[in-house]
Amino acid sequence: MNAVKHPIKRSFVFFLVPDFTMIAFATALDPLRSANRMLGYEAYRWRLASIDGKPVRASNGVECAVNTSLEEERKKMAGPERPNIAIVCSGINVERYQNKSAFAWLREEYNRGVAVGGLCTGAHILAAAGLLSNKRCAIHWENLPGFSEAFPKANVFADLFEIDQNVYTCAGGTAALDMMLKLIGDDFDENLVNRVCEQVLTDRVRSPTDRQRLPLRARLGVQNSKVLTIIELMEGNLSEPLSLIEIADHVDLSRRQIERLFRTEMGRSPARYYLEIRLDRARHLLIQSSMPVVEVAVACGFVSASHFSKCYRELYARSPQQERVDRKQLLAA
C-alpha cells in the first residue's frame, strides 16, 4: 500500500545579513519545525542563504552556517526549488547595509511571484530594494524614527507584524513567532496553531496590532491616567510640539495642575520631560540615518540648529555632530 504523499505548503529562504538578530530568526524558524512535527510530515521546508554562501555572524556573536549563496539562489529561481517566501533576517547596523546584489535578488524574487519578508529590521532592506512603496510594514520600534525619515513612501507601523498581500514584515524578537503562527493558521487551522503554541510554551497568538513596547504605565512606572495621557500626546507630537496651554485643553486641567502633577510623578517639569523625549528621538535619527543635523533638528521640533545643539549637549554631554562621529567610529571598529 502506497504511503500518502502530502504536498509542501510553503518553502522558505532565510537570507542572513551580518549582525542579524538571533531571537527573531529562531522564533521564525522553530514554529515551522514544530508544525512539521505535529503534522507528521514536511509541510514546510527551508534553507538558509548568505551573499557568498559563507557563515554569517549574528549580533550575539554566534556564527550560523548556510546552505546556499545568492548566486545559487538565482539558479533555483526558474526551477522546482524556487521558494514561496524569501525572508531577510537582519538586526543592528542595518542602516549601513548597502548591497546592490542582495537588493537585485530580492526584486527578482518578488517579480517572479515569490513573497518577500523581513524580520526585526528586515523592512529596511526591503525598502532599500524598492519593495515597500505604499506597502504596510513593521520594524523594530528603535529603528522606526530613522526608517520613517529614510523611506517616506513606506507605510510603517509600530505593530508586531504586518502582512500586506505578499509582503511579510515583523518587528523582531518574539513578534516573529506571532507572524509565523498567523501564517501556519492560514495554511491549516487553529488546532495546529494551538498545538505549536503548547510545544513552544506560549499561551496565545498576539494580534498584529499589539504593542511592541510595554504600555506607558509599565514602562514608566506611572499610575496617574492624566499624566499618561499627556505623555502620549507629547510622544505623538514631536516634530510640532504642543504648547502647555494646548495640552491643558486636551486633558481638561490647568497649567498649574499639570506642572504639579509632573513634578510629583516624573520629578521634572512637563517642558523638561517633553524636551527629553524630543532629544531621544533626535539621538535615534542621528545614529540610524544620514539626515543632516539641521533636518534632524526640524524633525524633532527645534526652530534652529544652534538651539538643538545646545540642548543636545546639555543632556548627552556631546554635540549632535560628535554623536554621529562616535557612531561612525564604532561601526568602523
GROMACS .gro file of N, CA and C in nm, residues 38-186:
model
  447
   38MET      N    1   0.422   1.820   1.449
   38MET     CA    2   0.283   1.796   1.488
   38MET      C    3   0.204   1.729   1.376
   39LEU      N    4   0.235   1.768   1.252
   39LEU     CA    5   0.162   1.713   1.137
   39LEU      C    6   0.209   1.572   1.101
   40GLY      N    7   0.335   1.544   1.133
   40GLY     CA    8   0.390   1.413   1.099
   40GLY      C    9   0.443   1.405   0.957
   41TYR      N   10   0.456   1.518   0.892
   41TYR     CA   11   0.516   1.521   0.759
   41TYR      C   12   0.574   1.660   0.735
   42GLU      N   13   0.648   1.676   0.627
   42GLU     CA   14   0.719   1.801   0.598
   42GLU      C   15   0.631   1.897   0.519
   43ALA      N   16   0.549   1.972   0.591
   43ALA     CA   17   0.465   2.072   0.525
   43ALA      C   18   0.545   2.197   0.490
   44TYR      N   19   0.649   2.223   0.568
   44TYR     CA   20   0.733   2.340   0.546
   44TYR      C   21   0.878   2.298   0.526
   45ARG      N   22   0.940   2.360   0.426
   45ARG     CA   23   1.083   2.340   0.403
   45ARG      C   24   1.153   2.475   0.406
   46TRP      N   25   1.280   2.473   0.436
   46TRP     CA   26   1.356   2.598   0.439
   46TRP      C   27   1.502   2.571   0.413
   47ARG      N   28   1.569   2.676   0.370
   47ARG     CA   29   1.714   2.675   0.359
   47ARG      C   30   1.764   2.814   0.394
   48LEU      N   31   1.890   2.822   0.431
   48LEU     CA   32   1.950   2.948   0.471
   48LEU      C   33   2.046   2.994   0.363
   49ALA      N   34   2.048   3.123   0.338
   49ALA     CA   35   2.134   3.178   0.234
   49ALA      C   36   2.212   3.298   0.286
   50SER      N   37   2.326   3.320   0.227
   50SER     CA   38   2.404   3.442   0.253
   50SER      C   39   2.454   3.493   0.119
   51ILE      N   40   2.513   3.610   0.119
   51ILE     CA   41   2.563   3.667  -0.006
   51ILE      C   42   2.655   3.570  -0.079
   52ASP      N   43   2.753   3.514  -0.008
   52ASP     CA   44   2.856   3.431  -0.070
   52ASP      C   45   2.854   3.284  -0.029
   53GLY      N   46   2.751   3.244   0.045
   53GLY     CA   47   2.743   3.105   0.089
   53GLY      C   48   2.827   3.075   0.212
   54LYS      N   49   2.891   3.176   0.268
   54LYS     CA   50   2.973   3.158   0.387
   54LYS      C   51   2.890   3.183   0.513
   55PRO      N   52   2.935   3.130   0.629
   55PRO     CA   53   2.862   3.153   0.754
   55PRO      C   54   2.845   3.302   0.783
   56VAL      N   55   2.738   3.334   0.857
   56VAL     CA   56   2.707   3.473   0.891
   56VAL      C   57   2.703   3.486   1.044
   57ARG      N   58   2.767   3.590   1.093
   57ARG     CA   59   2.771   3.613   1.238
   57ARG      C   60   2.650   3.695   1.281
   58ALA      N   61   2.579   3.645   1.381
   58ALA     CA   62   2.465   3.718   1.437
   58ALA      C   63   2.515   3.827   1.532
   59SER      N   64   2.423   3.912   1.576
   59SER     CA   65   2.463   4.021   1.664
   59SER      C   66   2.509   3.972   1.800
   60ASN      N   67   2.475   3.847   1.837
   60ASN     CA   68   2.522   3.792   1.964
   60ASN      C   69   2.656   3.720   1.952
   61GLY      N   70   2.716   3.726   1.832
   61GLY     CA   71   2.848   3.668   1.810
   61GLY      C   72   2.848   3.525   1.760
   62VAL      N   73   2.731   3.461   1.755
   62VAL     CA   74   2.722   3.323   1.708
   62VAL      C   75   2.723   3.319   1.556
   63GLU      N   76   2.808   3.233   1.498
   63GLU     CA   77   2.812   3.217   1.353
   63GLU      C   78   2.714   3.109   1.309
   64CYS      N   79   2.642   3.137   1.204
   64CYS     CA   80   2.542   3.043   1.154
   64CYS      C   81   2.580   2.998   1.012
   65ALA      N   82   2.594   2.869   0.993
   65ALA     CA   83   2.623   2.814   0.861
   65ALA      C   84   2.500   2.826   0.772
   66VAL      N   85   2.521   2.838   0.642
   66VAL     CA   86   2.410   2.849   0.548
   66VAL      C   87   2.419   2.739   0.444
   67ASN      N   88   2.313   2.728   0.362
   67ASN     CA   89   2.305   2.623   0.261
   67ASN      C   90   2.345   2.672   0.122
   68THR      N   91   2.315   2.801   0.094
   68THR     CA   92   2.337   2.850  -0.042
   68THR      C   93   2.387   2.994  -0.043
   69SER      N   94   2.434   3.034  -0.159
   69SER     CA   95   2.471   3.174  -0.185
   69SER      C   96   2.362   3.236  -0.272
   70LEU      N   97   2.368   3.367  -0.292
   70LEU     CA   98   2.269   3.431  -0.379
   70LEU      C   99   2.287   3.388  -0.524
   71GLU      N  100   2.410   3.359  -0.563
   71GLU     CA  101   2.432   3.308  -0.699
   71GLU      C  102   2.359   3.176  -0.720
   72GLU      N  103   2.366   3.089  -0.620
   72GLU     CA  104   2.295   2.961  -0.629
   72GLU      C  105   2.144   2.981  -0.623
   73GLU      N  106   2.099   3.078  -0.541
   73GLU     CA  107   1.955   3.105  -0.532
   73GLU      C  108   1.901   3.154  -0.667
   74ARG      N  109   1.979   3.232  -0.738
   74ARG     CA  110   1.935   3.280  -0.868
   74ARG      C  111   1.914   3.164  -0.966
   75LYS      N  112   2.000   3.064  -0.957
   75LYS     CA  113   1.987   2.947  -1.045
   75LYS      C  114   1.861   2.866  -1.012
   76LYS      N  115   1.816   2.875  -0.888
   76LYS     CA  116   1.698   2.798  -0.847
   76LYS      C  117   1.567   2.869  -0.882
   77MET      N  118   1.575   2.995  -0.922
   77MET     CA  119   1.454   3.074  -0.943
   77MET      C  120   1.358   3.015  -1.045
   78ALA      N  121   1.413   2.963  -1.152
   78ALA     CA  122   1.328   2.916  -1.262
   78ALA      C  123   1.292   2.768  -1.249
   79GLY      N  124   1.339   2.701  -1.144
   79GLY     CA  125   1.316   2.558  -1.131
   79GLY      C  126   1.224   2.522  -1.016
   80PRO      N  127   1.214   2.393  -0.987
   80PRO     CA  128   1.123   2.345  -0.882
   80PRO      C  129   1.166   2.386  -0.741
   81GLU      N  130   1.290   2.431  -0.725
   81GLU     CA  131   1.337   2.471  -0.592
   81GLU      C  132   1.316   2.619  -0.562
   82ARG      N  133   1.245   2.687  -0.651
   82ARG     CA  134   1.214   2.827  -0.623
   82ARG      C  135   1.130   2.835  -0.496
   83PRO      N  136   1.165   2.925  -0.401
   83PRO     CA  137   1.091   2.932  -0.274
   83PRO      C  138   0.956   3.000  -0.292
   84ASN      N  139   0.871   2.980  -0.194
   84ASN     CA  140   0.747   3.056  -0.188
   84ASN      C  141   0.768   3.192  -0.121
   85ILE      N  142   0.860   3.194  -0.024
   85ILE     CA  143   0.887   3.317   0.051
   85ILE      C  144   1.037   3.333   0.072
   86ALA      N  145   1.088   3.453   0.048
   86ALA     CA  146   1.226   3.488   0.079
   86ALA      C  147   1.224   3.590   0.193
   87ILE      N  148   1.283   3.554   0.305
   87ILE     CA  149   1.276   3.638   0.425
   87ILE      C  150   1.415   3.690   0.462
   88VAL      N  151   1.425   3.821   0.476
   88VAL     CA  152   1.551   3.885   0.517
   88VAL      C  153   1.559   3.886   0.669
   89CYS      N  154   1.671   3.836   0.721
   89CYS     CA  155   1.694   3.836   0.865
   89CYS      C  156   1.806   3.936   0.894
   90SER      N  157   1.773   4.046   0.957
   90SER     CA  158   1.875   4.146   0.989
   90SER      C  159   1.858   4.191   1.133
   91GLY      N  160   1.937   4.291   1.174
   91GLY     CA  161   1.931   4.335   1.312
   91GLY      C  162   1.995   4.471   1.326
   92ILE      N  163   2.096   4.481   1.411
   92ILE     CA  164   2.160   4.610   1.435
   92ILE      C  165   2.244   4.651   1.314
   93ASN      N  166   2.270   4.780   1.306
   93ASN     CA  167   2.353   4.838   1.200
   93ASN      C  168   2.295   4.821   1.060
   94VAL      N  169   2.165   4.797   1.051
   94VAL     CA  170   2.105   4.771   0.920
   94VAL      C  171   2.115   4.891   0.828
   95GLU      N  172   2.121   5.012   0.886
   95GLU     CA  173   2.123   5.132   0.803
   95GLU      C  174   2.250   5.142   0.718
   96ARG      N  175   2.355   5.070   0.755
   96ARG     CA  176   2.478   5.077   0.675
   96ARG      C  177   2.486   4.963   0.572
   97TYR      N  178   2.384   4.878   0.568
   97TYR     CA  179   2.387   4.765   0.474
   97TYR      C  180   2.347   4.812   0.336
   98GLN      N  181   2.442   4.815   0.245
   98GLN     CA  182   2.416   4.856   0.107
   98GLN      C  183   2.476   4.752   0.013
   99ASN      N  184   2.395   4.655  -0.026
   99ASN     CA  185   2.444   4.550  -0.115
   99ASN      C  186   2.352   4.542  -0.235
  100LYS      N  187   2.397   4.596  -0.346
  100LYS     CA  188   2.312   4.602  -0.466
  100LYS      C  189   2.275   4.464  -0.517
  101SER      N  190   2.364   4.367  -0.497
  101SER     CA  191   2.335   4.231  -0.541
  101SER      C  192   2.218   4.173  -0.462
  102ALA      N  193   2.216   4.197  -0.332
  102ALA     CA  194   2.105   4.147  -0.249
  102ALA      C  195   1.975   4.217  -0.286
  103PHE      N  196   1.981   4.349  -0.308
  103PHE     CA  197   1.861   4.423  -0.345
  103PHE      C  198   1.805   4.371  -0.478
  104ALA      N  199   1.894   4.347  -0.574
  104ALA     CA  200   1.851   4.299  -0.705
  104ALA      C  201   1.788   4.160  -0.695
  105TRP      N  202   1.850   4.074  -0.612
  105TRP     CA  203   1.795   3.939  -0.594
  105TRP      C  204   1.655   3.944  -0.534
  106LEU      N  205   1.634   4.028  -0.434
  106LEU     CA  206   1.502   4.041  -0.373
  106LEU      C  207   1.399   4.089  -0.474
  107ARG      N  208   1.437   4.185  -0.558
  107ARG     CA  209   1.345   4.233  -0.661
  107ARG      C  210   1.313   4.124  -0.762
  108GLU      N  211   1.413   4.046  -0.799
  108GLU     CA  212   1.391   3.936  -0.894
  108GLU      C  213   1.294   3.833  -0.836
  109GLU      N  214   1.315   3.797  -0.710
  109GLU     CA  215   1.225   3.700  -0.646
  109GLU      C  216   1.082   3.754  -0.644
  110TYR      N  217   1.069   3.879  -0.603
  110TYR     CA  218   0.937   3.941  -0.592
  110TYR      C  219   0.868   3.947  -0.729
  111ASN      N  220   0.944   3.984  -0.830
  111ASN     CA  221   0.885   3.997  -0.965
  111ASN      C  222   0.846   3.861  -1.024
  112ARG      N  223   0.903   3.754  -0.972
  112ARG     CA  224   0.866   3.620  -1.017
  112ARG      C  225   0.753   3.559  -0.933
  113GLY      N  226   0.694   3.641  -0.846
  113GLY     CA  227   0.579   3.594  -0.768
  113GLY      C  228   0.613   3.536  -0.633
  114VAL      N  229   0.741   3.546  -0.593
  114VAL     CA  230   0.781   3.498  -0.461
  114VAL      C  231   0.749   3.606  -0.358
  115ALA      N  232   0.685   3.568  -0.247
  115ALA     CA  233   0.660   3.664  -0.140
  115ALA      C  234   0.793   3.701  -0.075
  116VAL      N  235   0.800   3.820  -0.020
  116VAL     CA  236   0.921   3.863   0.050
  116VAL      C  237   0.885   3.904   0.192
  117GLY      N  238   0.983   3.893   0.281
  117GLY     CA  239   0.958   3.929   0.420
  117GLY      C  240   1.082   3.983   0.486
  118GLY      N  241   1.062   4.039   0.604
  118GLY     CA  242   1.173   4.093   0.681
  118GLY      C  243   1.150   4.073   0.829
  119LEU      N  244   1.252   4.024   0.899
  119LEU     CA  245   1.245   4.008   1.045
  119LEU      C  246   1.324   4.119   1.111
  120CYS      N  247   1.273   4.171   1.220
  120CYS     CA  248   1.339   4.274   1.301
  120CYS      C  249   1.355   4.402   1.220
  121THR      N  250   1.473   4.426   1.164
  121THR     CA  251   1.495   4.545   1.081
  121THR      C  252   1.495   4.512   0.932
  122GLY      N  253   1.448   4.392   0.897
  122GLY     CA  254   1.449   4.350   0.758
  122GLY      C  255   1.371   4.442   0.666
  123ALA      N  256   1.270   4.511   0.720
  123ALA     CA  257   1.193   4.605   0.638
  123ALA      C  258   1.283   4.712   0.579
  124HIS      N  259   1.390   4.747   0.650
  124HIS     CA  260   1.483   4.849   0.600
  124HIS      C  261   1.547   4.803   0.469
  125ILE      N  262   1.585   4.676   0.462
  125ILE     CA  263   1.649   4.623   0.341
  125ILE      C  264   1.547   4.607   0.229
  126LEU      N  265   1.426   4.565   0.263
  126LEU     CA  266   1.321   4.555   0.161
  126LEU      C  267   1.290   4.693   0.103
  127ALA      N  268   1.286   4.794   0.190
  127ALA     CA  269   1.260   4.930   0.142
  127ALA      C  270   1.374   4.981   0.056
  128ALA      N  271   1.498   4.951   0.097
  128ALA     CA  272   1.614   4.993   0.018
  128ALA      C  273   1.614   4.926  -0.119
  129ALA      N  274   1.554   4.807  -0.127
  129ALA     CA  275   1.543   4.736  -0.254
  129ALA      C  276   1.425   4.786  -0.338
  130GLY      N  277   1.348   4.880  -0.283
  130GLY     CA  278   1.237   4.939  -0.357
  130GLY      C  279   1.110   4.859  -0.352
  131LEU      N  280   1.093   4.776  -0.247
  131LEU     CA  281   0.979   4.685  -0.243
  131LEU      C  282   0.869   4.726  -0.146
  132LEU      N  283   0.883   4.839  -0.078
  132LEU     CA  284   0.784   4.876   0.024
  132LEU      C  285   0.708   5.005  -0.006
  133SER      N  286   0.719   5.057  -0.124
  133SER     CA  287   0.643   5.177  -0.158
  133SER      C  288   0.493   5.147  -0.149
  134ASN      N  289   0.424   5.228  -0.068
  134ASN     CA  290   0.279   5.213  -0.048
  134ASN      C  291   0.240   5.079   0.012
  135LYS      N  292   0.334   5.015   0.081
  135LYS     CA  293   0.307   4.889   0.149
  135LYS      C  294   0.306   4.910   0.299
  136ARG      N  295   0.216   4.842   0.367
  136ARG     CA  296   0.217   4.841   0.513
  136ARG      C  297   0.333   4.754   0.560
  137CYS      N  298   0.405   4.799   0.661
  137CYS     CA  299   0.517   4.720   0.711
  137CYS      C  300   0.541   4.751   0.858
  138ALA      N  301   0.617   4.664   0.922
  138ALA     CA  302   0.653   4.681   1.063
  138ALA      C  303   0.805   4.672   1.076
  139ILE      N  304   0.858   4.743   1.175
  139ILE     CA  305   1.001   4.739   1.203
  139ILE      C  306   1.018   4.761   1.353
  140HIS      N  307   1.130   4.719   1.406
  140HIS     CA  308   1.155   4.734   1.549
  140HIS      C  309   1.141   4.881   1.590
  141TRP      N  310   1.077   4.904   1.706
  141TRP     CA  311   1.046   5.041   1.749
  141TRP      C  312   1.170   5.130   1.755
  142GLU      N  313   1.285   5.072   1.788
  142GLU     CA  314   1.407   5.152   1.800
  142GLU      C  315   1.452   5.208   1.665
  143ASN      N  316   1.416   5.140   1.557
  143ASN     CA  317   1.457   5.181   1.422
  143ASN      C  318   1.350   5.258   1.348
  144LEU      N  319   1.233   5.270   1.409
  144LEU     CA  320   1.120   5.330   1.339
  144LEU      C  321   1.142   5.477   1.302
  145PRO      N  322   1.198   5.562   1.391
  145PRO     CA  323   1.217   5.702   1.351
  145PRO      C  324   1.306   5.718   1.229
  146GLY      N  325   1.422   5.651   1.228
  146GLY     CA  326   1.513   5.661   1.114
  146GLY      C  327   1.453   5.604   0.988
  147PHE      N  328   1.380   5.493   1.000
  147PHE     CA  329   1.316   5.430   0.885
  147PHE      C  330   1.212   5.524   0.823
  148SER      N  331   1.131   5.587   0.908
  148SER     CA  332   1.025   5.677   0.858
  148SER      C  333   1.084   5.792   0.779
  149GLU      N  334   1.196   5.844   0.826
  149GLU     CA  335   1.259   5.956   0.756
  149GLU      C  336   1.325   5.910   0.626
  150ALA      N  337   1.386   5.791   0.627
  150ALA     CA  338   1.459   5.742   0.510
  150ALA      C  339   1.366   5.693   0.399
  151PHE      N  340   1.250   5.637   0.438
  151PHE     CA  341   1.160   5.576   0.340
  151PHE      C  342   1.017   5.627   0.359
  152PRO      N  343   0.992   5.753   0.325
  152PRO     CA  344   0.860   5.812   0.349
  152PRO      C  345   0.747   5.747   0.270
  153LYS      N  346   0.779   5.674   0.162
  153LYS     CA  347   0.673   5.611   0.082
  153LYS      C  348   0.623   5.481   0.143
  154ALA      N  349   0.696   5.425   0.240
  154ALA     CA  350   0.653   5.303   0.308
  154ALA      C  351   0.555   5.339   0.419
  155ASN      N  352   0.450   5.261   0.434
  155ASN     CA  353   0.352   5.283   0.540
  155ASN      C  354   0.391   5.199   0.661
  156VAL      N  355   0.479   5.256   0.744
  156VAL     CA  356   0.534   5.179   0.856
  156VAL      C  357   0.451   5.201   0.981
  157PHE      N  358   0.435   5.093   1.058
  157PHE     CA  359   0.355   5.097   1.181
  157PHE      C  360   0.434   5.033   1.295
  158ALA      N  361   0.407   5.080   1.416
  158ALA     CA  362   0.472   5.024   1.534
  158ALA      C  363   0.395   4.901   1.581
  159ASP      N  364   0.365   4.812   1.487
  159ASP     CA  365   0.291   4.689   1.517
  159ASP      C  366   0.388   4.573   1.534
  160LEU      N  367   0.337   4.461   1.586
  160LEU     CA  368   0.421   4.342   1.599
  160LEU      C  369   0.457   4.289   1.462
  161PHE      N  370   0.359   4.280   1.373
  161PHE     CA  371   0.387   4.236   1.237
  161PHE      C  372   0.282   4.291   1.142
  162GLU      N  373   0.316   4.293   1.015
  162GLU     CA  374   0.226   4.339   0.911
  162GLU      C  375   0.233   4.242   0.793
  163ILE      N  376   0.118   4.210   0.737
  163ILE     CA  377   0.112   4.129   0.615
  163ILE      C  378   0.031   4.208   0.513
  164ASP      N  379   0.098   4.254   0.409
  164ASP     CA  380   0.033   4.331   0.304
  164ASP      C  381   0.048   4.253   0.174
  165GLN      N  382  -0.054   4.176   0.141
  165GLN     CA  383  -0.053   4.087   0.024
  165GLN      C  384   0.067   3.991   0.034
  166ASN      N  385   0.168   4.010  -0.049
  166ASN     CA  386   0.281   3.915  -0.049
  166ASN      C  387   0.406   3.974   0.015
  167VAL      N  388   0.385   4.067   0.110
  167VAL     CA  389   0.496   4.124   0.186
  167VAL      C  390   0.472   4.101   0.335
  168TYR      N  391   0.566   4.032   0.399
  168TYR     CA  392   0.555   3.995   0.540
  168TYR      C  393   0.668   4.063   0.619
  169THR      N  394   0.632   4.144   0.717
  169THR     CA  395   0.735   4.207   0.799
  169THR      C  396   0.697   4.199   0.945
  170CYS      N  397   0.797   4.187   1.032
  170CYS     CA  398   0.770   4.186   1.175
  170CYS      C  399   0.877   4.265   1.248
  171ALA      N  400   0.845   4.303   1.371
  171ALA     CA  401   0.931   4.392   1.449
  171ALA      C  402   1.047   4.320   1.516
  172GLY      N  403   1.058   4.190   1.497
  172GLY     CA  404   1.169   4.117   1.556
  172GLY      C  405   1.135   4.059   1.692
  173GLY      N  406   1.237   4.009   1.761
  173GLY     CA  407   1.212   3.945   1.889
  173GLY      C  408   1.111   3.833   1.875
  174THR      N  409   1.022   3.822   1.971
  174THR     CA  410   0.922   3.716   1.967
  174THR      C  411   0.805   3.748   1.874
  175ALA      N  412   0.804   3.868   1.814
  175ALA     CA  413   0.700   3.900   1.716
  175ALA      C  414   0.710   3.809   1.594
  176ALA      N  415   0.830   3.757   1.566
  176ALA     CA  416   0.847   3.663   1.455
  176ALA      C  417   0.764   3.537   1.479
  177LEU      N  418   0.755   3.495   1.604
  177LEU     CA  419   0.673   3.379   1.639
  177LEU      C  420   0.527   3.405   1.606
  178ASP      N  421   0.477   3.523   1.642
  178ASP     CA  422   0.337   3.556   1.616
  178ASP      C  423   0.308   3.558   1.467
  179MET      N  424   0.399   3.615   1.388
  179MET     CA  425   0.377   3.621   1.244
  179MET      C  426   0.373   3.481   1.184
  180MET      N  427   0.465   3.394   1.228
  180MET     CA  428   0.466   3.258   1.174
  180MET      C  429   0.345   3.177   1.218
  181LEU      N  430   0.299   3.199   1.340
  181LEU     CA  431   0.178   3.130   1.386
  181LEU      C  432   0.057   3.175   1.305
  182LYS      N  433   0.053   3.303   1.268
  182LYS     CA  434  -0.056   3.352   1.181
  182LYS      C  435  -0.049   3.282   1.046
  183LEU      N  436   0.070   3.269   0.992
  183LEU     CA  437   0.089   3.204   0.862
  183LEU      C  438   0.047   3.056   0.870
  184ILE      N  439   0.088   2.987   0.976
  184ILE     CA  440   0.052   2.846   0.993
  184ILE      C  441  -0.099   2.832   1.007
  185GLY      N  442  -0.162   2.924   1.081
  185GLY     CA  443  -0.307   2.921   1.095
  185GLY      C  444  -0.378   2.942   0.962
  186ASP      N  445  -0.323   3.028   0.877
  186ASP     CA  446  -0.383   3.049   0.745
  186ASP      C  447  -0.371   2.924   0.659
   0.00000   0.00000   0.00000
